């Protein structure tokens, strides 16, 4: 079983706390965890990122996966671990960083853009892969799920217009590729977002349809 699954199954999204200072990080973390996020990433180009990682780990380290993003240098892996982080998220697929993360007994999610990078990262021990850019994905199940995940993120953030816009894109693609899982997820997002604004037949129709898949 992939160790990431326990943290992503409740909500398949990673919260990226870019630019948040240590003074605000606990308040932001509180809001995110209350809404179901279980993976919190602090990019290392944020102000005093290691302090923020330490504060998050002290507060939610036992029930959430806390770690760093934008990790480029091998030496930063040990610093993240010392701050209490347990996951390394990368914008690239440097196998030296991946191997150091595994040597530190940490989870690692590198960024990849080609099949060659993906296979090399997995061979080095990567626990997951982040596609760069997501729009470069072929029009299939993975892209439909990505659209639906963006819809859900807007829904959690109370941006109902964004939730519906991304959800409708997901529905269109999921129907085109005949993927029931992505379609069910997107219909639920769009139905819930619309119902919060209009208690109408279109909202209930989408919710009912999602339950029949």
Short mmCIF file of C-alpha atoms in Angstrom, two decimals:
data_model
loop_
_atom_site.label_atom_id
_atom_site.label_comp_id
_atom_site.label_asym_id
_atom_site.label_seq_id
_atom_site.Cartn_x
_atom_site.Cartn_y
_atom_site.Cartn_z
CA UNK A 1 0.00 0.00 0.00
CA UNK A 2 1.39 3.41 -0.94
CA UNK A 3 2.07 5.32 2.31
CA UNK A 4 0.62 8.48 0.75
CA UNK A 5 -2.80 6.86 0.48
CA UNK A 6 -3.67 7.19 4.17
CA UNK A 7 -3.26 10.97 3.93
CA UNK A 8 -4.78 11.50 0.46
CA UNK A 9 -7.77 9.17 0.65
CA UNK A 10 -9.83 11.50 2.90
CA UNK A 11 -9.17 14.45 0.55
CA UNK A 12 -6.99 13.90 -2.55
CA UNK A 13 -5.43 17.36 -2.46
CA UNK A 14 -2.20 18.86 -1.19
CA UNK A 15 -2.36 22.28 0.47
CA UNK A 16 0.54 24.44 -0.74
CA UNK A 17 1.22 27.21 1.80
CA UNK A 18 3.33 29.40 -0.46
CA UNK A 19 4.35 32.78 0.91
CA UNK A 20 2.78 32.25 4.34
CA UNK A 21 4.92 33.53 7.21
CA UNK A 22 5.49 31.61 10.46
CA UNK A 23 3.37 34.23 12.23
CA UNK A 24 0.33 33.19 10.16
CA UNK A 25 1.08 29.54 9.48
CA UNK A 26 -0.80 28.06 12.45
CA UNK A 27 -4.01 29.96 11.65
CA UNK A 28 -3.82 28.86 8.02
CA UNK A 29 -3.07 25.28 9.06
CA UNK A 30 -6.04 25.31 11.43
CA UNK A 31 -8.41 26.33 8.65
CA UNK A 32 -7.03 23.76 6.22
CA UNK A 33 -7.11 20.83 8.65
CA UNK A 34 -10.65 21.72 9.71
CA UNK A 35 -11.66 21.40 6.04
CA UNK A 36 -10.10 17.96 5.74
CA UNK A 37 -6.62 18.60 4.37
CA UNK A 38 -4.09 16.04 5.58
CA UNK A 39 -1.06 17.00 3.48
CA UNK A 40 0.47 20.44 4.12
CA UNK A 41 3.39 21.61 2.00
CA UNK A 42 5.52 24.67 2.77
CA UNK A 43 7.57 25.71 -0.29
CA UNK A 44 11.13 26.51 0.69
CA UNK A 45 10.95 29.86 -1.10
CA UNK A 46 8.45 31.00 1.54
CA UNK A 47 9.63 33.29 4.35
CA UNK A 48 11.42 31.30 7.10
CA UNK A 49 10.06 28.08 5.68
CA UNK A 50 11.82 25.79 8.15
CA UNK A 51 10.24 27.65 11.07
CA UNK A 52 6.82 27.18 9.48
CA UNK A 53 7.43 23.48 8.95
CA UNK A 54 8.44 23.11 12.59
CA UNK A 55 5.29 24.90 13.83
CA UNK A 56 3.01 22.79 11.63
CA UNK A 57 4.76 19.57 12.63
CA UNK A 58 4.49 20.40 16.32
CA UNK A 59 0.75 21.03 15.97
CA UNK A 60 -0.40 18.43 13.43
CA UNK A 61 2.56 16.14 12.83
CA UNK A 62 0.83 13.09 14.31
CA UNK A 63 -2.22 13.20 12.04
CA UNK A 64 -1.07 15.12 8.98
CA UNK A 65 1.78 14.77 6.51
CA UNK A 66 3.87 17.92 6.85
CA UNK A 67 6.75 18.73 4.58
CA UNK A 68 8.45 21.02 2.11
CA UNK A 69 7.94 21.93 -1.51
CA UNK A 70 10.26 23.51 -4.08
CA UNK A 71 13.07 21.35 -2.70
CA UNK A 72 15.99 21.60 -5.12
CA UNK A 73 19.15 21.10 -3.06
CA UNK A 74 20.13 17.75 -1.54
CA UNK A 75 21.28 19.45 1.67
CA UNK A 76 17.80 20.86 2.30
CA UNK A 77 16.32 17.39 2.73
CA UNK A 78 18.00 16.84 6.09
CA UNK A 79 17.00 20.34 7.21
CA UNK A 80 13.35 19.57 6.44
CA UNK A 81 13.61 16.34 8.41
CA UNK A 82 15.20 18.18 11.36
CA UNK A 83 12.29 20.64 11.36
CA UNK A 84 9.82 17.77 11.62
CA UNK A 85 8.89 17.41 7.97
CA UNK A 86 8.11 13.98 6.55
CA UNK A 87 7.59 14.64 2.85
CA UNK A 88 9.70 16.25 0.12
CA UNK A 89 7.94 17.74 -2.90
CA UNK A 90 10.12 18.76 -5.82
CA UNK A 91 9.66 20.84 -8.98
CA UNK A 92 12.05 18.53 -10.83
CA UNK A 93 13.18 14.89 -10.90
CA UNK A 94 16.73 15.06 -9.53
CA UNK A 95 17.37 11.48 -8.43
CA UNK A 96 20.02 12.67 -5.92
CA UNK A 97 17.32 14.55 -3.99
CA UNK A 98 14.95 11.58 -4.20
CA UNK A 99 17.59 9.17 -2.89
CA UNK A 100 18.48 11.51 -0.03
CA UNK A 101 14.81 11.74 0.94
CA UNK A 102 14.54 7.96 1.04
CA UNK A 103 17.81 7.74 3.00
CA UNK A 104 16.23 10.09 5.53
CA UNK A 105 13.15 7.79 5.64
CA UNK A 106 10.93 10.47 4.13
CA UNK A 107 8.27 10.36 1.44
CA UNK A 108 9.17 12.01 -1.84
CA UNK A 109 7.05 13.43 -4.68
CA UNK A 110 9.20 14.73 -7.55
CA UNK A 111 7.95 16.73 -10.51
CA UNK A 112 8.13 15.05 -13.90
CA UNK A 113 7.25 16.11 -17.42
CA UNK A 114 8.16 13.04 -19.51
CA UNK A 115 7.82 9.26 -19.22
CA UNK A 116 11.63 9.02 -19.01
CA UNK A 117 11.70 11.30 -15.95
CA UNK A 118 8.79 9.42 -14.39
CA UNK A 119 10.42 6.00 -14.68
CA UNK A 120 13.77 7.32 -13.43
CA UNK A 121 12.09 8.93 -10.42
CA UNK A 122 10.21 5.76 -9.55
CA UNK A 123 13.39 3.71 -9.87
CA UNK A 124 15.08 6.08 -7.41
CA UNK A 125 12.30 5.46 -4.88
CA UNK A 126 9.70 8.18 -5.49
CA UNK A 127 6.43 7.58 -3.64
CA UNK A 128 4.37 9.65 -6.05
CA UNK A 129 4.74 11.84 -9.12
CA UNK A 130 3.65 15.40 -9.85
CA UNK A 131 3.00 16.11 -13.53
CA UNK A 132 4.38 19.39 -14.93
CA UNK A 133 2.44 20.99 -16.39
CA UNK A 134 -0.94 19.35 -15.73
CA UNK A 135 -2.32 20.74 -19.00
CA UNK A 136 0.30 18.69 -20.84
CA UNK A 137 -1.50 15.54 -19.77
CA UNK A 138 -3.34 13.85 -22.63
CA UNK A 139 -7.14 14.28 -22.60
CA UNK A 140 -7.92 11.20 -20.55
CA UNK A 141 -8.89 10.00 -17.09
CA UNK A 142 -5.95 11.63 -15.27
CA UNK A 143 -6.72 15.09 -16.66
CA UNK A 144 -10.43 14.69 -15.87
CA UNK A 145 -9.54 13.82 -12.27
CA UNK A 146 -7.16 16.80 -12.14
CA UNK A 147 -9.95 19.13 -13.29
CA UNK A 148 -12.31 17.63 -10.72
CA UNK A 149 -9.73 18.02 -7.95
CA UNK A 150 -9.38 21.70 -8.85
CA UNK A 151 -13.16 21.97 -8.70
CA UNK A 152 -13.15 20.46 -5.21
CA UNK A 153 -10.40 22.83 -4.08
CA UNK A 154 -12.51 25.82 -5.15
CA UNK A 155 -15.51 24.27 -3.40
CA UNK A 156 -13.59 23.97 -0.11
CA UNK A 157 -12.49 27.60 -0.53
CA UNK A 158 -16.16 28.70 -0.96
CA UNK A 159 -15.49 29.77 -4.56
CA UNK A 160 -18.62 28.29 -6.09
CA UNK A 161 -18.10 29.86 -9.51
CA UNK A 162 -14.64 28.32 -9.77
CA UNK A 163 -15.93 24.99 -8.49
CA UNK A 164 -18.58 24.88 -11.18
CA UNK A 165 -16.24 26.06 -13.96
CA UNK A 166 -13.59 23.39 -13.29
CA UNK A 167 -16.25 20.79 -12.52
CA UNK A 168 -17.99 21.31 -15.85
CA UNK A 169 -14.68 20.85 -17.66
CA UNK A 170 -14.17 17.63 -15.71
CA UNK A 171 -17.67 16.39 -16.57
CA UNK A 172 -17.19 17.07 -20.27
CA UNK A 173 -13.87 15.22 -20.40
CA UNK A 174 -15.00 12.35 -18.14
CA UNK A 175 -18.01 11.76 -20.38
CA UNK A 176 -15.81 11.85 -23.48
CA UNK A 177 -13.43 9.21 -22.09
CA UNK A 178 -16.22 7.27 -20.33
CA UNK A 179 -14.68 7.36 -16.86
CA UNK A 180 -17.30 6.83 -14.16
CA UNK A 181 -15.08 7.71 -11.18
CA UNK A 182 -14.04 11.12 -12.51
CA UNK A 183 -17.59 11.80 -13.67
CA UNK A 184 -19.07 10.93 -10.27
CA UNK A 185 -16.60 13.16 -8.44
CA UNK A 186 -17.16 16.10 -10.79
CA UNK A 187 -20.96 15.80 -10.75
CA UNK A 188 -20.92 15.86 -6.97
CA UNK A 189 -18.73 18.96 -6.93
CA UNK A 190 -20.85 20.86 -9.45
CA UNK A 191 -24.12 19.79 -7.87
CA UNK A 192 -22.98 20.83 -4.40
CA UNK A 193 -21.62 24.17 -5.62
CA UNK A 194 -24.80 24.98 -7.54
CA UNK A 195 -27.04 23.90 -4.67
CA UNK A 196 -25.28 26.34 -2.35
CA UNK A 197 -26.39 29.15 -4.67
CA UNK A 198 -29.57 27.86 -6.31
CA UNK A 199 -31.84 25.18 -4.88
CA UNK A 200 -32.93 24.10 -8.33
CA UNK A 201 -33.49 21.00 -10.40
CA UNK A 202 -30.14 21.18 -12.18
CA UNK A 203 -28.23 20.92 -8.90
CA UNK A 204 -30.29 17.99 -7.63
CA UNK A 205 -30.10 16.24 -11.02
CA UNK A 206 -26.29 16.26 -10.91
CA UNK A 207 -26.20 15.05 -7.32
CA UNK A 208 -28.68 12.27 -8.06
CA UNK A 209 -26.73 11.26 -11.17
CA UNK A 210 -23.49 11.04 -9.17
CA UNK A 211 -25.16 8.60 -6.77
CA UNK A 212 -26.21 6.30 -9.60
CA UNK A 213 -22.69 5.85 -11.01
#
